[in-house]
Short mmCIF file of C-alpha atoms and ligand atoms in Angstrom, two decimals:
data_model
loop_
_atom_site.label_atom_id
_atom_site.label_comp_id
_atom_site.label_asym_id
_atom_site.label_seq_id
_atom_site.Cartn_x
_atom_site.Cartn_y
_atom_site.Cartn_z
CA VAL A 1488 147.77 62.37 58.25
CA SER A 1489 145.24 65.04 57.65
CA VAL A 1490 145.98 67.22 54.64
CA ARG A 1491 144.44 70.52 53.53
CA VAL A 1492 145.22 72.27 50.31
CA ALA A 1493 144.22 75.83 49.50
CA PRO A 1494 145.12 78.12 46.60
CA LEU A 1495 147.03 81.17 47.73
CA GLY A 1496 146.54 83.73 44.99
CA ALA A 1497 147.18 82.78 41.39
CA GLN A 1498 150.69 81.36 41.74
CA LEU A 1499 150.91 79.61 45.11
CA VAL A 1500 149.27 76.69 46.80
CA LEU A 1501 149.24 76.21 50.57
CA VAL A 1502 149.48 72.62 51.78
CA LEU A 1503 148.94 71.84 55.46
CA VAL A 1504 149.91 68.33 56.53
CA GLU A 1505 149.24 67.26 60.10
CA ASP A 1506 150.50 64.01 61.60
CA ARG A 1507 147.56 62.70 63.66
CA THR A 1508 149.19 59.43 64.76
CA GLU A 1509 149.73 60.42 68.37
CA ALA A 1510 146.23 61.91 68.75
CA ARG A 1511 144.73 58.72 67.30
CA ARG A 1512 146.77 56.57 69.65
CA VAL A 1513 145.72 58.61 72.69
CA ASP A 1514 142.07 58.31 71.62
CA ALA A 1515 142.39 54.54 71.31
CA VAL A 1516 144.05 54.22 74.73
CA ARG A 1517 141.31 56.34 76.28
CA ARG A 1518 138.56 54.25 74.67
CA ASP A 1519 140.20 51.03 75.86
CA PHE A 1520 140.56 52.41 79.34
CA VAL A 1521 136.90 53.36 79.62
CA ALA A 1522 135.88 49.93 78.31
CA ASN A 1523 138.18 48.24 80.84
CA VAL A 1524 136.99 50.33 83.77
CA SER A 1525 133.36 49.62 82.92
CA HIS A 1526 134.07 45.93 82.72
CA GLU A 1527 136.00 45.91 86.01
CA LEU A 1528 133.19 47.80 87.76
CA LYS A 1529 130.48 45.60 86.32
CA THR A 1530 131.89 42.39 87.77
CA PRO A 1531 131.65 43.25 91.50
CA VAL A 1532 128.41 45.19 91.03
CA GLY A 1533 126.87 42.22 89.24
CA ALA A 1534 128.04 39.90 92.01
CA LEU A 1535 126.59 42.21 94.68
CA SER A 1536 123.25 42.24 92.95
CA LEU A 1537 123.13 38.44 92.68
CA LEU A 1538 124.20 38.07 96.31
CA ALA A 1539 121.50 40.51 97.44
CA GLU A 1540 118.94 38.36 95.63
CA ALA A 1541 120.36 35.28 97.31
CA VAL A 1542 120.08 36.93 100.74
CA LEU A 1543 116.46 37.82 100.06
CA SER A 1544 115.50 34.31 99.09
CA ALA A 1545 117.42 32.74 102.00
CA SER A 1546 115.99 35.08 104.63
CA ASP A 1547 114.94 32.24 106.96
CA ASP A 1548 118.31 30.47 106.81
CA PRO A 1549 120.72 32.44 109.04
CA ASP A 1550 123.78 30.39 108.00
CA ALA A 1551 123.20 31.08 104.33
CA VAL A 1552 122.55 34.76 105.01
CA ARG A 1553 125.84 34.99 106.91
CA ARG A 1554 127.70 33.27 104.07
CA PHE A 1555 126.23 35.54 101.41
CA ALA A 1556 126.80 38.64 103.53
CA SER A 1557 130.48 37.85 103.94
CA ARG A 1558 130.81 37.44 100.19
CA MET A 1559 129.06 40.78 99.75
CA GLN A 1560 131.67 42.32 102.02
CA LYS A 1561 134.43 40.92 99.82
CA GLU A 1562 132.88 42.33 96.66
CA ALA A 1563 132.34 45.71 98.32
CA HIS A 1564 135.98 45.65 99.39
CA ARG A 1565 137.05 44.96 95.81
CA LEU A 1566 134.96 47.89 94.58
CA THR A 1567 136.53 50.17 97.18
CA ASN A 1568 140.04 49.10 96.11
CA LEU A 1569 139.23 49.69 92.47
CA VAL A 1570 137.77 53.14 93.06
CA GLN A 1571 140.71 54.11 95.27
CA ASP A 1572 143.19 52.96 92.61
CA LEU A 1573 141.31 54.91 89.94
CA ILE A 1574 141.48 58.02 92.13
CA ASP A 1575 145.23 57.48 92.70
CA LEU A 1576 145.81 56.92 89.02
CA SER A 1577 143.94 60.03 87.94
CA ARG A 1578 145.81 62.06 90.55
CA VAL A 1579 149.23 61.01 89.33
CA GLN A 1580 148.21 61.38 85.70
CA ILE A 1581 147.30 65.02 85.98
CA ASP A 1582 150.38 66.64 84.56
CA ALA A 1583 150.66 69.13 87.39
CA PRO A 1584 154.28 69.83 88.26
CA LEU A 1585 155.35 68.04 91.37
CA SER A 1586 156.78 71.20 92.95
CA ALA A 1587 153.56 72.10 94.78
CA SER A 1588 153.70 69.01 96.95
CA ALA A 1589 157.44 68.30 96.77
CA GLU A 1590 159.47 68.19 99.94
CA LYS A 1591 162.53 66.45 101.26
CA VAL A 1592 161.53 62.89 101.95
CA ARG A 1593 163.57 60.44 104.01
CA VAL A 1594 163.53 57.17 102.13
CA ALA A 1595 163.80 55.11 105.34
CA GLU A 1596 160.46 56.58 106.48
CA VAL A 1597 158.77 55.76 103.19
CA VAL A 1598 160.07 52.20 103.47
CA ALA A 1599 158.75 51.84 107.02
CA ASP A 1600 155.37 53.22 105.95
CA ALA A 1601 155.14 50.88 102.93
CA LEU A 1602 156.07 47.82 104.99
CA GLY A 1603 153.58 48.83 107.68
CA ARG A 1604 150.72 48.62 105.18
CA SER A 1605 151.42 44.96 104.44
CA TYR A 1606 152.35 43.97 107.97
CA GLU A 1607 149.10 42.18 108.77
CA ALA A 1608 148.69 40.45 105.41
CA ALA A 1609 152.28 39.20 105.59
CA GLY A 1610 151.98 38.11 109.23
CA ALA A 1611 148.87 36.07 108.52
CA ARG A 1612 150.87 34.07 105.99
CA ARG A 1613 154.13 34.00 107.96
CA ILE A 1614 155.91 36.03 105.30
CA GLU A 1615 158.88 37.83 106.79
CA LEU A 1616 159.23 41.53 105.94
CA VAL A 1617 162.74 42.91 106.22
CA ALA A 1618 164.21 46.33 105.48
CA ASP A 1619 167.75 47.47 104.95
CA ALA A 1620 167.65 51.22 104.42
CA GLU A 1621 170.38 53.72 105.15
CA GLU A 1622 168.97 56.30 107.54
CA ASP A 1623 170.16 59.44 105.79
CA VAL A 1624 169.08 58.89 102.17
CA VAL A 1625 166.77 61.70 101.08
CA VAL A 1626 164.88 62.34 97.83
CA ARG A 1627 162.74 65.26 96.71
CA GLY A 1628 159.16 64.34 96.13
CA ASP A 1629 155.65 63.81 97.37
CA ARG A 1630 155.79 61.64 100.47
CA THR A 1631 152.26 60.27 100.06
CA GLN A 1632 152.83 59.30 96.43
CA LEU A 1633 156.17 57.66 97.15
CA ALA A 1634 154.70 55.66 100.01
CA ALA A 1635 151.80 54.60 97.77
CA ALA A 1636 154.20 53.45 95.04
CA LEU A 1637 156.44 51.48 97.36
CA GLY A 1638 153.39 50.20 99.24
CA ASN A 1639 152.02 48.77 95.98
CA LEU A 1640 155.28 46.97 95.27
CA VAL A 1641 155.42 45.45 98.76
CA GLU A 1642 151.75 44.47 98.59
CA ASN A 1643 152.35 42.68 95.28
CA ALA A 1644 155.45 40.95 96.65
CA VAL A 1645 153.33 39.55 99.50
CA ASN A 1646 150.34 38.70 97.30
CA TYR A 1647 152.37 36.80 94.74
CA SER A 1648 154.49 34.81 97.20
CA PRO A 1649 153.84 31.49 98.91
CA ASP A 1650 153.54 31.32 102.73
CA GLU A 1651 156.69 31.34 104.85
CA THR A 1652 158.86 33.25 102.43
CA ARG A 1653 160.62 36.58 102.78
CA VAL A 1654 160.12 40.01 101.24
CA ALA A 1655 163.05 42.39 101.49
CA VAL A 1656 163.30 46.11 100.80
CA THR A 1657 166.77 47.54 100.31
CA VAL A 1658 167.84 51.12 99.67
CA LYS A 1659 171.15 52.02 98.13
CA ARG A 1660 172.71 54.99 96.46
CA SER A 1661 174.15 54.45 93.04
CA GLY A 1662 175.76 57.60 91.65
CA ASP A 1663 173.14 60.33 91.52
CA ARG A 1664 170.30 57.88 92.00
CA VAL A 1665 168.62 56.16 94.88
CA GLU A 1666 167.55 52.59 94.19
CA ILE A 1667 164.79 51.12 96.30
CA ALA A 1668 164.45 47.41 95.57
CA VAL A 1669 161.63 45.11 96.66
CA THR A 1670 162.63 41.46 96.38
CA ASP A 1671 160.38 38.46 96.89
CA GLN A 1672 160.69 34.68 96.69
CA GLY A 1673 157.36 34.39 94.94
CA ILE A 1674 155.87 32.89 91.80
CA GLY A 1675 157.78 35.19 89.46
CA ILE A 1676 156.62 36.53 86.11
CA PRO A 1677 157.02 34.79 82.73
CA GLU A 1678 159.41 36.62 80.45
CA ARG A 1679 156.75 37.25 77.78
CA ASP A 1680 154.62 39.19 80.30
CA LEU A 1681 157.40 41.37 81.74
CA GLU A 1682 156.92 44.13 79.18
CA ARG A 1683 153.20 44.36 79.74
CA ILE A 1684 152.72 44.22 83.51
CA PHE A 1685 153.00 48.02 83.83
CA GLU A 1686 149.99 48.50 81.54
CA ARG A 1687 146.71 49.41 83.16
CA PHE A 1688 144.62 46.31 83.93
CA TYR A 1689 147.21 43.87 82.61
CA ARG A 1690 147.49 40.78 84.77
CA VAL A 1691 149.52 37.63 84.23
CA ASP A 1692 146.90 35.48 85.93
CA PRO A 1693 143.58 37.36 86.23
CA ALA A 1694 142.07 34.74 88.55
CA ARG A 1695 144.93 35.02 91.02
CA SER A 1696 144.91 38.80 90.88
CA ARG A 1697 141.16 38.89 91.64
CA ALA A 1698 141.54 36.35 94.45
CA THR A 1699 144.05 38.63 96.21
CA GLY A 1700 141.86 41.70 95.70
CA GLY A 1701 144.14 43.05 92.94
CA THR A 1702 142.86 45.67 90.53
CA GLY A 1703 145.48 45.40 87.80
CA LEU A 1704 146.25 49.10 88.31
CA GLY A 1705 148.96 48.93 90.99
CA LEU A 1706 152.01 48.81 88.73
CA SER A 1707 150.72 51.47 86.34
CA ILE A 1708 150.35 53.76 89.36
CA VAL A 1709 153.93 52.94 90.40
CA LYS A 1710 155.19 53.69 86.90
CA HIS A 1711 153.46 57.09 86.83
CA ILE A 1712 154.71 58.06 90.27
CA ALA A 1713 158.28 57.09 89.30
CA ALA A 1714 157.97 59.22 86.15
CA THR A 1715 156.58 62.30 87.95
CA HIS A 1716 159.59 62.07 90.26
CA GLY A 1717 162.02 62.01 87.34
CA GLY A 1718 162.77 58.34 87.88
CA GLU A 1719 161.73 54.95 86.61
CA VAL A 1720 160.78 51.48 87.76
CA ALA A 1721 162.55 48.32 86.61
CA VAL A 1722 161.77 44.66 87.04
CA TRP A 1723 163.79 41.48 87.14
CA SER A 1724 162.01 38.20 87.55
CA SER A 1725 162.54 34.49 87.29
CA GLU A 1726 159.48 32.27 87.06
CA GLY A 1727 159.12 30.09 90.13
CA SER A 1728 161.89 31.72 92.13
CA GLY A 1729 161.00 35.37 92.62
CA SER A 1730 161.00 38.96 91.45
CA THR A 1731 162.74 42.24 92.20
CA PHE A 1732 161.10 45.57 91.43
CA THR A 1733 163.44 48.57 91.67
CA LEU A 1734 162.29 52.14 92.02
CA LYS A 1735 165.08 54.42 90.79
CA LEU A 1736 164.83 58.05 91.83
CA PRO A 1737 167.14 61.03 91.48
CA VAL A 1738 168.91 61.90 94.76
P1 ADP B 741 147.29 43.55 90.51
O1 ADP B 741 146.31 44.41 91.19
O2 ADP B 741 146.67 42.49 89.64
O3 ADP B 741 148.32 43.00 91.44
P2 ADP B 741 149.43 45.17 89.35
O4 ADP B 741 149.37 46.24 88.31
O5 ADP B 741 149.94 45.54 90.68
O6 ADP B 741 147.98 44.55 89.43
O7 ADP B 741 150.32 43.99 88.77
C1 ADP B 741 150.06 43.50 87.45
C2 ADP B 741 150.37 42.01 87.36
O8 ADP B 741 151.78 41.79 87.48
C3 ADP B 741 149.74 41.18 88.49
O9 ADP B 741 148.42 40.81 88.18
C4 ADP B 741 150.67 39.99 88.56
O10 ADP B 741 150.32 39.04 87.57
C5 ADP B 741 152.03 40.56 88.17
N1 ADP B 741 152.89 40.86 89.35
C6 ADP B 741 153.06 42.07 89.95
N2 ADP B 741 153.93 42.00 90.98
C7 ADP B 741 154.34 40.71 91.04
C8 ADP B 741 155.26 39.99 91.89
N3 ADP B 741 155.94 40.59 92.88
N4 ADP B 741 155.42 38.65 91.65
C9 ADP B 741 154.74 38.04 90.64
N5 ADP B 741 153.87 38.67 89.83
C10 ADP B 741 153.66 39.99 90.01
#
C-alpha cells in the first residue's frame, strides 16, 4: 500500500491509503513478458547469424551451403511465426470493444477454415481431420479472430499427436452456449501443467514445441479471444491418450 498523511486544519488529519497490489502485479507481468520476448527473439536471430557465418566459410562446398541455407529458412520461419503471434496477441489484448468487428458468424465455416489451415501438416503425417458441426449454429463475433483461435487449437492437436491418429472437431449447443471441442489422440498434458499452459510462453516440453515451430503463445491467444467473445476455453487431458480443448461461446 502507499499511504499519505496530511494535516487538515488544526483538528483533522487526512489519510490516503492506496492498494497498489494490482498495479505491481501488472508491472511484473509486463517485465516478464518483455524479458521472454527478447529471449525468444534472440534464439532464432543468434542461430541465423551463426548459420550465415557457416555459409560464408563453406562457400566452395555447395552441399554444405544448401544444408545451412535450409536451416536458415527454418529459423526465419520461426521468427515469422513468433512475430505474427505477437501481433495477434497485441491485437486481442487491446481492450477495444468487439462491436466494431462483430458480425454473425457461422460456426461451421470457422471450423472448415481452421481445419483447412492444418490440412497439409496433418496429411503429411496421415492424421485424419474430421468435423461434426451443425450447419445452422451461429455466434456473434469477429470471424478472423474465431478462426485464428480454433486454428491454433487444431494446429496444436496435430503437432502434439503421433502419426496416423485422428483429430476431431465437434460443435454442439448446450443451453445458451455453443461448445466447439477439438479432440486429439496425442501425447496429452501432465496434470501439473494443465493450469499453466494458457500462460504466455509456457510450454510443457520446450524442445518439442520448438521442433514443431511452436511459439508458446498459441493458447494465450485462444484464451484472450474466448474472453473478448464473452466465453472461455477449457481443457481436459490424459497423459499418453489425448486431449480435448473446448471453446465455449455465448450463442
Ligand atoms: P506452442 O506454440 O508451444 O504449441 P501453445 O501456447 O499453443 O504453445 O501451447 C502451450 C503448450 O501446451 C505447448 O507447448 C504444449 O506443451 C501444450 N499443448 C498444447 N496443446 C496440446 C495438445 N493438443 N496436446 C498436448 N499438449 C498440448
